[in-house]
mmCIF file of C-alpha atoms in Angstrom:
data_model
loop_
_atom_site.group_PDB
_atom_site.id
_atom_site.type_symbol
_atom_site.label_atom_id
_atom_site.label_comp_id
_atom_site.label_asym_id
_atom_site.label_seq_id
_atom_site.Cartn_x
_atom_site.Cartn_y
_atom_site.Cartn_z
ATOM 1 C CA MET A 1 50.699 132.177 101.059
ATOM 2 C CA ALA A 2 54.434 132.293 101.469
ATOM 3 C CA ASP A 3 56.496 129.436 99.739
ATOM 4 C CA GLY A 4 59.194 129.647 101.812
ATOM 5 C CA ASN A 5 61.361 132.221 100.300
ATOM 6 C CA PRO A 6 60.999 135.433 101.479
ATOM 7 C CA ALA A 7 62.746 136.789 98.572
ATOM 8 C CA ASN A 8 60.019 135.821 95.695
ATOM 9 C CA GLY A 9 56.676 136.149 95.578
ATOM 10 C CA GLN A 10 53.587 133.594 95.323
ATOM 11 C CA ASN A 11 54.294 133.652 91.607
ATOM 12 C CA GLY A 12 57.803 133.704 91.548
ATOM 13 C CA GLU A 13 58.251 137.088 90.701
ATOM 14 C CA GLN A 14 60.710 139.078 92.433
ATOM 15 C CA GLN A 15 59.967 141.096 94.939
ATOM 16 C CA PRO A 16 59.893 144.840 94.614
ATOM 17 C CA GLY A 17 63.452 145.927 96.062
ATOM 18 C CA ALA A 18 65.275 142.264 96.296
ATOM 19 C CA GLN A 19 68.710 142.113 94.813
ATOM 20 C CA PRO A 20 69.396 140.811 91.111
ATOM 21 C CA ALA A 21 70.663 136.794 90.850
ATOM 22 C CA PRO A 22 74.700 137.386 90.119
ATOM 23 C CA GLN A 23 76.391 136.422 86.801
ATOM 24 C CA ALA A 24 78.756 133.878 86.475
ATOM 25 C CA ASN A 25 82.520 135.115 86.096
ATOM 26 C CA PRO A 26 84.308 134.529 82.672
ATOM 27 C CA VAL A 27 86.990 133.683 84.084
ATOM 28 C CA ILE A 28 86.304 131.185 86.525
ATOM 29 C CA VAL A 29 84.381 129.399 83.484
ATOM 30 C CA GLN A 30 87.501 129.265 81.257
ATOM 31 C CA MET A 31 89.433 128.299 84.203
ATOM 32 C CA MET A 32 87.179 125.280 85.277
ATOM 33 C CA GLY A 33 87.138 124.582 81.304
ATOM 34 C CA MET A 34 90.758 124.153 81.322
ATOM 35 C CA PHE A 35 90.628 121.767 84.363
ATOM 36 C CA GLN A 36 88.171 119.554 82.606
ATOM 37 C CA ASN A 37 90.387 119.273 79.719
ATOM 38 C CA MET A 38 93.541 118.601 81.807
ATOM 39 C CA MET A 39 91.678 115.885 83.710
ATOM 40 C CA LEU A 40 90.427 114.241 80.294
ATOM 41 C CA GLN A 41 94.254 114.429 79.071
ATOM 42 C CA MET A 42 95.453 112.533 82.111
ATOM 43 C CA GLN A 43 92.760 109.848 81.919
ATOM 44 C CA GLN A 44 93.572 109.379 78.569
ATOM 45 C CA GLN A 45 97.195 109.244 79.366
ATOM 46 C CA SER A 46 96.753 106.715 82.148
ATOM 47 C CA ALA A 47 95.135 104.578 79.614
ATOM 48 C CA ALA A 48 98.158 104.704 77.424
ATOM 49 C CA MET A 49 100.322 103.722 79.724
ATOM 50 C CA LEU A 50 98.541 100.925 81.198
ATOM 51 C CA ARG A 51 98.339 99.821 77.442
ATOM 52 C CA GLN A 52 102.142 99.895 77.382
ATOM 53 C CA GLN A 53 102.276 98.093 80.378
ATOM 54 C CA GLN A 54 100.323 95.420 79.268
ATOM 55 C CA ASP A 55 102.268 95.216 75.585
ATOM 56 C CA PHE A 56 105.481 95.176 77.754
ATOM 57 C CA MET A 57 104.238 91.931 80.116
ATOM 58 C CA ARG A 58 103.248 90.246 76.945
ATOM 59 C CA THR A 59 106.638 90.895 75.201
ATOM 60 C CA ILE A 60 108.304 89.410 78.682
ATOM 61 C CA GLU A 61 106.094 86.047 78.545
ATOM 62 C CA THR A 62 106.514 85.861 74.732
ATOM 63 C CA SER A 63 110.777 86.341 75.513
ATOM 64 C CA ARG A 64 110.147 83.366 78.284
ATOM 65 C CA GLN A 65 108.756 81.112 75.763
ATOM 66 C CA VAL A 66 111.872 81.229 73.593
ATOM 67 C CA PRO A 67 113.523 78.353 74.105
ATOM 68 C CA VAL A 68 116.844 78.174 76.097
ATOM 69 C CA GLN A 69 119.873 76.879 75.058
ATOM 70 C CA PRO A 70 121.612 75.507 78.525
ATOM 71 C CA GLU A 71 124.943 73.964 76.974
ATOM 72 C CA LYS A 72 125.569 77.736 75.313
ATOM 73 C CA ILE A 73 125.203 79.444 78.629
ATOM 74 C CA ILE A 74 126.924 76.695 80.621
ATOM 75 C CA ASP A 75 130.133 77.275 78.276
ATOM 76 C CA LEU A 76 129.556 80.824 78.201
ATOM 77 C CA LEU A 77 129.738 80.868 81.943
ATOM 78 C CA ALA A 78 132.460 78.636 82.984
ATOM 79 C CA SER A 79 134.906 80.515 80.895
ATOM 80 C CA ASN A 80 134.438 83.481 83.603
ATOM 81 C CA ILE A 81 135.083 81.015 86.409
ATOM 82 C CA LYS A 82 138.457 79.762 87.807
ATOM 83 C CA GLU A 83 138.572 76.040 89.001
ATOM 84 C CA PHE A 84 138.307 75.478 92.617
ATOM 85 C CA ARG A 85 141.586 73.901 94.252
ATOM 86 C CA TYR A 86 140.824 72.808 98.135
ATOM 87 C CA ASP A 87 143.627 74.145 100.590
ATOM 88 C CA ALA A 88 142.668 74.558 104.032
ATOM 89 C CA GLU A 89 146.240 75.877 105.009
ATOM 90 C CA SER A 90 146.152 78.612 102.479
ATOM 91 C CA CYS A 91 142.372 79.252 103.390
ATOM 92 C CA LEU A 92 141.494 78.337 100.097
ATOM 93 C CA THR A 93 137.826 77.390 100.923
ATOM 94 C CA PHE A 94 134.793 76.462 98.696
ATOM 95 C CA ALA A 95 133.002 79.379 101.071
ATOM 96 C CA ALA A 96 135.695 82.107 100.171
ATOM 97 C CA TRP A 97 135.480 80.811 96.731
ATOM 98 C CA TYR A 98 131.715 80.351 95.908
ATOM 99 C CA SER A 99 131.566 84.211 97.461
ATOM 100 C CA ARG A 100 133.370 85.165 94.710
ATOM 101 C CA TYR A 101 131.155 83.638 92.143
ATOM 102 C CA GLU A 102 127.739 84.053 94.101
ATOM 103 C CA ASP A 103 126.156 86.777 92.408
ATOM 104 C CA LEU A 104 126.799 84.921 88.761
ATOM 105 C CA PHE A 105 125.280 81.776 89.919
ATOM 106 C CA GLU A 106 122.301 83.943 91.083
ATOM 107 C CA GLN A 107 121.913 86.154 88.487
ATOM 108 C CA ASP A 108 123.617 85.351 85.062
ATOM 109 C CA ALA A 109 122.716 81.707 85.677
ATOM 110 C CA ALA A 110 119.087 82.635 86.998
ATOM 111 C CA ARG A 111 117.731 81.409 83.293
ATOM 112 C CA LEU A 112 119.569 78.070 83.833
ATOM 113 C CA GLU A 113 117.223 74.860 85.333
ATOM 114 C CA ASP A 114 118.386 73.683 89.004
ATOM 115 C CA ASP A 115 120.178 70.767 87.251
ATOM 116 C CA ALA A 116 122.107 72.630 84.802
ATOM 117 C CA LYS A 117 123.209 74.796 87.384
ATOM 118 C CA VAL A 118 124.896 72.035 89.581
ATOM 119 C CA ARG A 119 126.539 71.005 86.523
ATOM 120 C CA LEU A 120 127.679 73.849 85.870
ATOM 121 C CA LEU A 121 129.280 74.145 89.508
ATOM 122 C CA LEU A 122 130.500 70.592 89.661
ATOM 123 C CA ARG A 123 132.483 71.470 86.766
ATOM 124 C CA LYS A 124 134.478 73.810 88.010
ATOM 125 C CA LEU A 125 135.788 71.402 90.785
ATOM 126 C CA GLY A 126 139.203 70.391 90.428
ATOM 127 C CA MET A 127 139.769 66.388 89.902
ATOM 128 C CA ALA A 128 140.820 65.614 93.410
ATOM 129 C CA GLU A 129 137.813 67.616 95.151
ATOM 130 C CA HIS A 130 135.368 66.305 92.594
ATOM 131 C CA GLU A 131 136.486 62.740 93.530
ATOM 132 C CA ARG A 132 135.992 63.604 96.988
ATOM 133 C CA TYR A 133 132.389 64.788 96.893
ATOM 134 C CA SER A 134 131.531 62.073 94.705
ATOM 135 C CA SER A 135 132.540 59.760 97.015
ATOM 136 C CA PHE A 136 130.991 61.493 99.941
ATOM 137 C CA ILE A 137 127.754 61.688 98.461
ATOM 138 C CA LEU A 138 127.407 58.100 97.831
ATOM 139 C CA PRO A 139 125.296 55.834 96.940
ATOM 140 C CA ALA A 140 123.624 59.225 95.938
ATOM 141 C CA LYS A 141 124.287 60.367 92.244
ATOM 142 C CA PRO A 142 125.568 64.736 91.749
ATOM 143 C CA LYS A 143 122.737 64.830 89.450
ATOM 144 C CA ALA A 144 120.115 63.696 92.349
ATOM 145 C CA MET A 145 120.971 66.697 94.204
ATOM 146 C CA THR A 146 119.550 70.139 93.987
ATOM 147 C CA PHE A 147 121.900 72.975 93.401
ATOM 148 C CA GLU A 148 121.436 74.338 97.194
ATOM 149 C CA ASP A 149 122.082 71.287 99.061
ATOM 150 C CA THR A 150 125.317 70.860 96.537
ATOM 151 C CA VAL A 151 126.589 74.078 98.000
ATOM 152 C CA ASN A 152 125.909 73.178 101.162
ATOM 153 C CA THR A 153 127.778 69.885 100.823
ATOM 154 C CA LEU A 154 130.583 71.721 99.436
ATOM 155 C CA LYS A 155 130.836 73.862 102.034
ATOM 156 C CA GLY A 156 131.267 71.467 104.817
ATOM 157 C CA LEU A 157 133.014 68.997 103.120
ATOM 158 C CA PHE A 158 135.728 71.406 101.572
ATOM 159 C CA GLY A 159 135.289 74.247 104.632
ATOM 160 C CA ALA A 160 137.998 75.477 107.480
ATOM 161 C CA THR A 161 139.779 72.777 109.668
ATOM 162 C CA GLU A 162 140.721 75.241 112.014
ATOM 163 C CA SER A 163 138.680 75.769 115.701
ATOM 164 C CA VAL A 164 137.191 78.898 117.071
ATOM 165 C CA VAL A 165 139.537 78.697 119.606
ATOM 166 C CA SER A 166 142.682 78.518 117.253
ATOM 167 C CA LYS A 167 141.556 81.629 115.208
ATOM 168 C CA ARG A 168 140.797 83.667 118.700
ATOM 169 C CA TYR A 169 143.974 82.569 119.698
ATOM 170 C CA ARG A 170 146.043 83.696 116.691
ATOM 171 C CA CYS A 171 144.086 87.129 116.565
ATOM 172 C CA LEU A 172 145.382 87.056 120.073
ATOM 173 C CA GLN A 173 148.729 86.587 119.131
ATOM 174 C CA ASN A 174 148.645 88.601 115.705
ATOM 175 C CA VAL A 175 152.179 91.096 115.780
ATOM 176 C CA LYS A 176 152.923 93.334 112.410
ATOM 177 C CA GLN A 177 155.450 92.071 110.391
ATOM 178 C CA PRO A 178 158.650 94.351 109.116
ATOM 179 C CA THR A 179 158.070 94.430 105.862
ATOM 180 C CA GLU A 180 154.377 94.537 105.843
ATOM 181 C CA ASP A 181 152.514 98.037 105.311
ATOM 182 C CA HIS A 182 149.900 99.097 107.804
ATOM 183 C CA VAL A 183 147.391 99.167 105.248
ATOM 184 C CA THR A 184 148.070 95.852 104.627
ATOM 185 C CA TYR A 185 148.366 95.070 108.261
ATOM 186 C CA ALA A 186 144.744 96.649 108.595
ATOM 187 C CA CYS A 187 143.603 94.204 106.197
ATOM 188 C CA ARG A 188 144.848 91.451 108.172
ATOM 189 C CA VAL A 189 143.741 92.806 111.695
ATOM 190 C CA ASN A 190 140.159 93.439 110.074
ATOM 191 C CA LYS A 191 140.034 89.698 108.780
ATOM 192 C CA LEU A 192 141.283 88.147 112.026
ATOM 193 C CA CYS A 193 138.797 89.839 114.282
ATOM 194 C CA VAL A 194 135.902 88.791 111.917
ATOM 195 C CA GLU A 195 137.220 85.330 112.559
ATOM 196 C CA PHE A 196 137.251 86.062 116.190
ATOM 197 C CA GLU A 197 134.002 86.298 116.599
ATOM 198 C CA LEU A 198 133.608 89.137 118.740
ATOM 199 C CA ALA A 199 129.788 89.993 119.038
ATOM 200 C CA LYS A 200 129.355 86.249 119.820
ATOM 201 C CA LEU A 201 132.008 85.998 122.516
ATOM 202 C CA THR A 202 130.596 86.705 126.256
ATOM 203 C CA GLU A 203 133.018 88.037 129.075
ATOM 204 C CA ASP A 204 133.040 84.290 130.275
ATOM 205 C CA GLN A 205 134.469 82.740 127.660
ATOM 206 C CA PHE A 206 136.962 85.458 127.131
ATOM 207 C CA LYS A 207 138.014 85.153 130.551
ATOM 208 C CA CYS A 208 137.970 81.266 130.096
ATOM 209 C CA LEU A 209 140.267 81.392 127.058
ATOM 210 C CA VAL A 210 142.637 83.560 128.742
ATOM 211 C CA TYR A 211 143.017 81.320 131.398
ATOM 212 C CA VAL A 212 143.653 78.181 128.938
ATOM 213 C CA CYS A 213 146.302 80.226 127.097
ATOM 214 C CA GLY A 214 148.193 80.763 129.968
ATOM 215 C CA LEU A 215 148.800 77.306 130.717
ATOM 216 C CA LYS A 216 152.230 76.681 128.853
ATOM 217 C CA SER A 217 153.632 74.055 130.881
ATOM 218 C CA GLU A 218 153.999 70.958 129.810
ATOM 219 C CA ASN A 219 152.646 68.886 132.869
ATOM 220 C CA ASP A 220 149.568 71.011 131.978
ATOM 221 C CA ALA A 221 149.357 69.346 128.803
ATOM 222 C CA GLU A 222 146.589 66.975 129.295
ATOM 223 C CA ILE A 223 144.673 69.350 131.369
ATOM 224 C CA ARG A 224 144.670 72.038 128.552
ATOM 225 C CA THR A 225 143.680 69.351 126.205
ATOM 226 C CA ARG A 226 140.532 68.855 128.405
ATOM 227 C CA LEU A 227 139.808 72.343 129.001
ATOM 228 C CA LEU A 228 140.338 73.653 125.403
ATOM 229 C CA SER A 229 137.553 70.323 124.800
ATOM 230 C CA LYS A 230 135.278 71.402 127.144
ATOM 231 C CA ILE A 231 135.095 75.162 125.857
ATOM 232 C CA GLU A 232 134.295 74.091 122.019
ATOM 233 C CA GLU A 233 131.410 71.798 123.676
ATOM 234 C CA GLN A 234 129.706 74.590 125.611
ATOM 235 C CA ASP A 235 129.896 77.654 127.535
ATOM 236 C CA VAL A 236 131.514 77.650 130.787
ATOM 237 C CA THR A 237 132.234 80.635 133.482
ATOM 238 C CA LEU A 238 135.841 80.816 135.186
ATOM 239 C CA GLN A 239 134.886 79.135 138.048
ATOM 240 C CA GLN A 240 133.718 76.192 136.405
ATOM 241 C CA LEU A 241 136.756 75.798 134.602
ATOM 242 C CA SER A 242 138.908 75.993 137.357
ATOM 243 C CA ASP A 243 136.777 73.535 139.390
ATOM 244 C CA GLU A 244 137.143 71.248 136.353
ATOM 245 C CA CYS A 245 141.191 71.742 136.357
ATOM 246 C CA GLN A 246 140.889 71.015 140.113
ATOM 247 C CA ARG A 247 139.314 67.953 139.340
ATOM 248 C CA LEU A 248 141.549 66.379 136.807
ATOM 249 C CA LEU A 249 144.365 67.350 138.973
ATOM 250 C CA ASN A 250 142.481 64.921 141.956
ATOM 251 C CA LEU A 251 141.934 61.922 139.139
ATOM 252 C CA LYS A 252 145.464 62.207 138.014
ATOM 253 C CA HIS A 253 146.648 61.642 141.374
ATOM 254 C CA ASP A 254 144.391 58.898 142.296
ATOM 255 C CA ASN A 255 145.848 57.230 139.514
ATOM 256 C CA ALA A 256 149.369 57.722 140.110
ATOM 257 C CA MET A 257 148.414 56.534 143.740
ATOM 258 C CA ILE A 258 146.564 53.622 142.567
ATOM 259 C CA GLU A 259 149.489 52.673 139.852
ATOM 260 C CA SER A 260 152.288 52.377 142.518
ATOM 261 C CA GLN A 261 150.324 50.641 145.536
ATOM 262 C CA PRO A 262 148.876 47.328 144.399
ATOM 263 C CA SER A 263 145.612 46.844 146.391
ATOM 264 C CA LEU A 264 144.776 44.026 148.774
ATOM 265 C CA VAL A 265 143.014 42.077 146.228
ATOM 266 C CA ASN A 266 146.180 41.910 144.224
ATOM 267 C CA LYS A 267 147.840 40.400 147.383
ATOM 268 C CA VAL A 268 145.723 38.210 147.779
ATOM 269 C CA GLN A 269 145.448 36.785 144.196
ATOM 270 C CA GLN A 270 149.588 36.698 144.485
ATOM 271 C CA GLN A 271 149.522 34.572 147.549
ATOM 272 C CA TRP A 272 146.973 32.102 145.577
ATOM 273 C CA GLU A 273 149.077 32.167 142.624
ATOM 274 C CA ASP A 274 152.266 31.238 145.031
ATOM 275 C CA ARG A 275 150.299 28.898 146.585
ATOM 276 C CA GLY A 276 149.395 27.117 143.121
ATOM 277 C CA ARG A 277 152.965 27.256 142.476
ATOM 278 C CA GLY A 278 153.828 25.652 145.276
ATOM 279 C CA ILE A 279 151.448 22.580 144.814
ATOM 280 C CA GLY A 280 152.557 22.248 140.689
ATOM 281 C CA LYS A 281 155.994 22.219 141.938
ATOM 282 C CA ALA A 282 155.174 19.392 144.471
ATOM 283 C CA GLN A 283 153.409 17.679 141.783
ATOM 284 C CA GLN A 284 155.973 17.898 139.592
ATOM 285 C CA GLN A 285 158.659 16.306 142.032
ATOM 286 C CA TRP A 286 156.373 13.824 142.714
ATOM 287 C CA ALA A 287 156.233 13.073 138.967
ATOM 288 C CA ASN A 288 159.830 13.139 138.581
ATOM 289 C CA ARG A 289 160.037 10.357 141.111
ATOM 290 C CA GLY A 290 157.850 8.472 139.263
ATOM 291 C CA ARG A 291 159.767 8.755 136.098
ATOM 292 C CA GLY A 292 162.900 8.088 138.125
ATOM 293 C CA HIS A 293 161.135 4.850 139.473
ATOM 294 C CA ASP A 294 160.021 4.130 135.910
ATOM 295 C CA LYS A 295 163.516 4.501 134.731
ATOM 296 C CA GLN A 296 165.371 2.553 137.506
ATOM 297 C CA GLN A 297 162.742 -0.044 136.447
ATOM 298 C CA GLN A 298 163.605 0.531 132.545
ATOM 299 C CA GLN A 299 167.555 -0.317 133.240
ATOM 300 C CA LEU A 300 166.651 -3.670 135.415
ATOM 301 C CA ASP A 301 164.582 -4.971 132.628
ATOM 302 C CA ARG A 302 167.052 -4.046 129.915
ATOM 303 C CA GLY A 303 170.018 -5.378 132.186
ATOM 304 C CA ARG A 304 167.678 -8.628 132.163
ATOM 305 C CA ASP A 305 167.397 -8.648 128.309
ATOM 306 C CA LYS A 306 170.789 -8.448 128.118
ATOM 307 C CA LYS A 307 172.225 -11.246 130.051
ATOM 308 C CA GLN A 308 169.135 -13.469 128.398
ATOM 309 C CA ASP A 309 171.236 -12.030 124.842
ATOM 310 C CA ARG A 310 174.542 -13.059 126.098
ATOM 311 C CA SER A 311 173.485 -16.696 127.233
ATOM 312 C CA SER A 312 170.974 -17.403 124.139
ATOM 313 C CA SER A 313 173.121 -15.894 121.375
ATOM 314 C CA PRO A 314 176.844 -15.100 120.681
ATOM 315 C CA SER A 315 178.707 -12.041 121.325
ATOM 316 C CA PRO A 316 177.781 -9.557 118.878
ATOM 317 C CA VAL A 317 180.519 -8.201 116.569
ATOM 318 C CA ARG A 318 181.333 -4.308 116.907
ATOM 319 C CA SER A 319 179.584 -2.681 114.503
ATOM 320 C CA THR A 320 180.711 0.797 113.084
ATOM 321 C CA LYS A 321 181.484 3.682 115.031
ATOM 322 C CA GLY A 322 178.434 5.131 117.062
ATOM 323 C CA ARG A 323 176.288 2.040 116.507
ATOM 324 C CA ASN A 324 174.323 0.646 119.685
ATOM 325 C CA ARG A 325 176.696 -2.416 120.958
ATOM 326 C CA TRP A 326 173.312 -4.364 121.279
ATOM 327 C CA ALA A 327 171.712 -3.658 118.466
ATOM 328 C CA CYS A 328 170.380 -5.968 115.711
ATOM 329 C CA TRP A 329 173.028 -7.521 113.501
ATOM 330 C CA LEU A 330 170.640 -7.380 110.625
ATOM 331 C CA CYS A 331 169.221 -4.069 110.739
ATOM 332 C CA GLY A 332 170.453 -2.117 113.937
ATOM 333 C CA GLY A 333 167.028 -2.279 115.305
ATOM 334 C CA LEU A 334 166.873 -2.877 119.310
ATOM 335 C CA HIS A 335 165.598 -6.475 118.939
ATOM 336 C CA LYS A 336 167.021 -9.958 118.631
ATOM 337 C CA ALA A 337 168.602 -10.844 115.320
ATOM 338 C CA ARG A 338 166.935 -14.006 115.132
ATOM 339 C CA ASN A 339 163.279 -12.097 115.920
ATOM 340 C CA CYS A 340 164.604 -9.702 112.569
ATOM 341 C CA GLU A 341 161.741 -8.768 109.882
ATOM 342 C CA TYR A 342 165.025 -8.262 107.638
ATOM 343 C CA GLN A 343 165.739 -11.899 107.199
ATOM 344 C CA ASP A 344 163.865 -12.508 104.232
ATOM 345 C CA TYR A 345 164.510 -9.029 102.964
ATOM 346 C CA ARG A 346 167.444 -8.435 99.541
ATOM 347 C CA CYS A 347 169.768 -5.723 100.469
ATOM 348 C CA ALA A 348 170.483 -3.741 97.637
ATOM 349 C CA ASP A 349 173.679 -3.150 98.081
ATOM 350 C CA CYS A 350 175.060 -6.495 97.865
ATOM 351 C CA ASN A 351 171.988 -8.389 96.441
ATOM 352 C CA GLU A 352 171.940 -11.001 99.286
ATOM 353 C CA ILE A 353 169.026 -12.192 101.073
ATOM 354 C CA GLY A 354 168.921 -11.697 105.075
ATOM 355 C CA HIS A 355 169.870 -7.949 105.851
ATOM 356 C CA ARG A 356 169.525 -4.249 104.809
ATOM 357 C CA GLU A 357 171.279 -2.131 103.166
ATOM 358 C CA GLY A 358 174.542 -0.952 105.411
ATOM 359 C CA TYR A 359 174.696 -4.496 107.573
ATOM 360 C CA CYS A 360 176.538 -6.668 105.017
ATOM 361 C CA ARG A 361 179.635 -7.235 107.172
ATOM 362 C CA SER A 362 177.641 -8.032 110.559
ATOM 363 C CA SER A 363 174.870 -10.405 108.626
ATOM 364 C CA GLU A 364 177.869 -12.008 107.549
ATOM 365 C CA SER A 365 179.145 -12.541 111.017
ATOM 366 C CA PHE A 366 175.763 -13.729 112.549
ATOM 367 C CA TYR A 367 175.140 -16.335 109.553
ATOM 368 C CA HIS A 368 178.690 -17.550 110.260
ATOM 369 C CA GLY A 369 178.289 -18.371 113.649
ATOM 370 C CA ARG A 370 174.779 -19.493 113.410
ATOM 371 C CA GLU A 371 176.391 -22.098 111.070
ATOM 372 C CA LYS A 372 179.005 -23.240 112.984
ATOM 373 C CA LYS A 373 176.735 -23.004 115.970
ATOM 374 C CA THR A 374 174.417 -25.612 113.640
ATOM 375 C CA GLU A 375 177.299 -27.990 112.638
ATOM 376 C CA ALA A 376 178.509 -28.441 116.559
ATOM 377 C CA VAL A 377 174.958 -29.574 117.398
ATOM 378 C CA SER A 378 175.105 -32.123 114.465
ATOM 379 C CA SER A 379 178.059 -33.294 114.902
ATOM 380 C CA ASN A 380 177.158 -34.165 118.777
#
């Protein structure tokens, strides 16, 4: 029975008439050996490269463990950084200054800690700039801020004060100077166009900008200010800007109309005020009449008092110029001499008792007349 191989017999012997087995080619065998040797060498090289990489990584880890001296690094880097002085008019902003040394802070100072980088940055600020920053972040301390927060705060604090509308208007008004070469002029145009932010400008915004730039009359000054504010706050179309302009004109007209013509309420209020002034005037007249009546009564009372004084006491001696004729002889008061409280007073001028200073002569007349009257009464 056959084993399934037609070329072999039952005992595995070669059948008569069968082809002999082919012999291996020595060239192929040699090439196979060479390939095996090459594969073995490549494996050995890969293992060697892997060992080298591992050694290199261990070297890096070891170098990282070496203590860093931040103060020396800060001193070395600070000597290569120019001090920052803020000048908005000359476009010397912090953003422009930091862009010059940004690679130094990110690469050369990469081994420094965050607080050391903050110290290096603040070290290169001017006195006025450092004082302004320290006052701005109060009550926080500069060392409590991260490096990223410090940079962002300084960019906002010492940034450009010019608005986008102003930059765009300045770009449109740009003209080559006679003493300026074409390369310098091209650089200036490129900078102005970048500040113009042309990629962010829409067609409607450009129309609105041209519309506002054309309002150069003094009568449009207030409207121009309002429109510029509206352009900066939000995106508007030319139609909306025109409607806003007309609305402002209407408000201005209505304000002038109200200011020139007083309202009915003001007229009624004015009438009530006039009536109040009339009533007050009448009350004043009645009060004046009452005061006049009181004055007449006082004059009558004074006349009666004078008559009584004349009948009860001798005529007073005329005193010095400007003194009241019916004044007291002892003190000058408006009362009768017999009721004067200076009758027991010692005068400092003459050291006599019975009058005050300045009434020595008039008191002598009073007492002399009084003695005569007493003698006449006693003789009778």
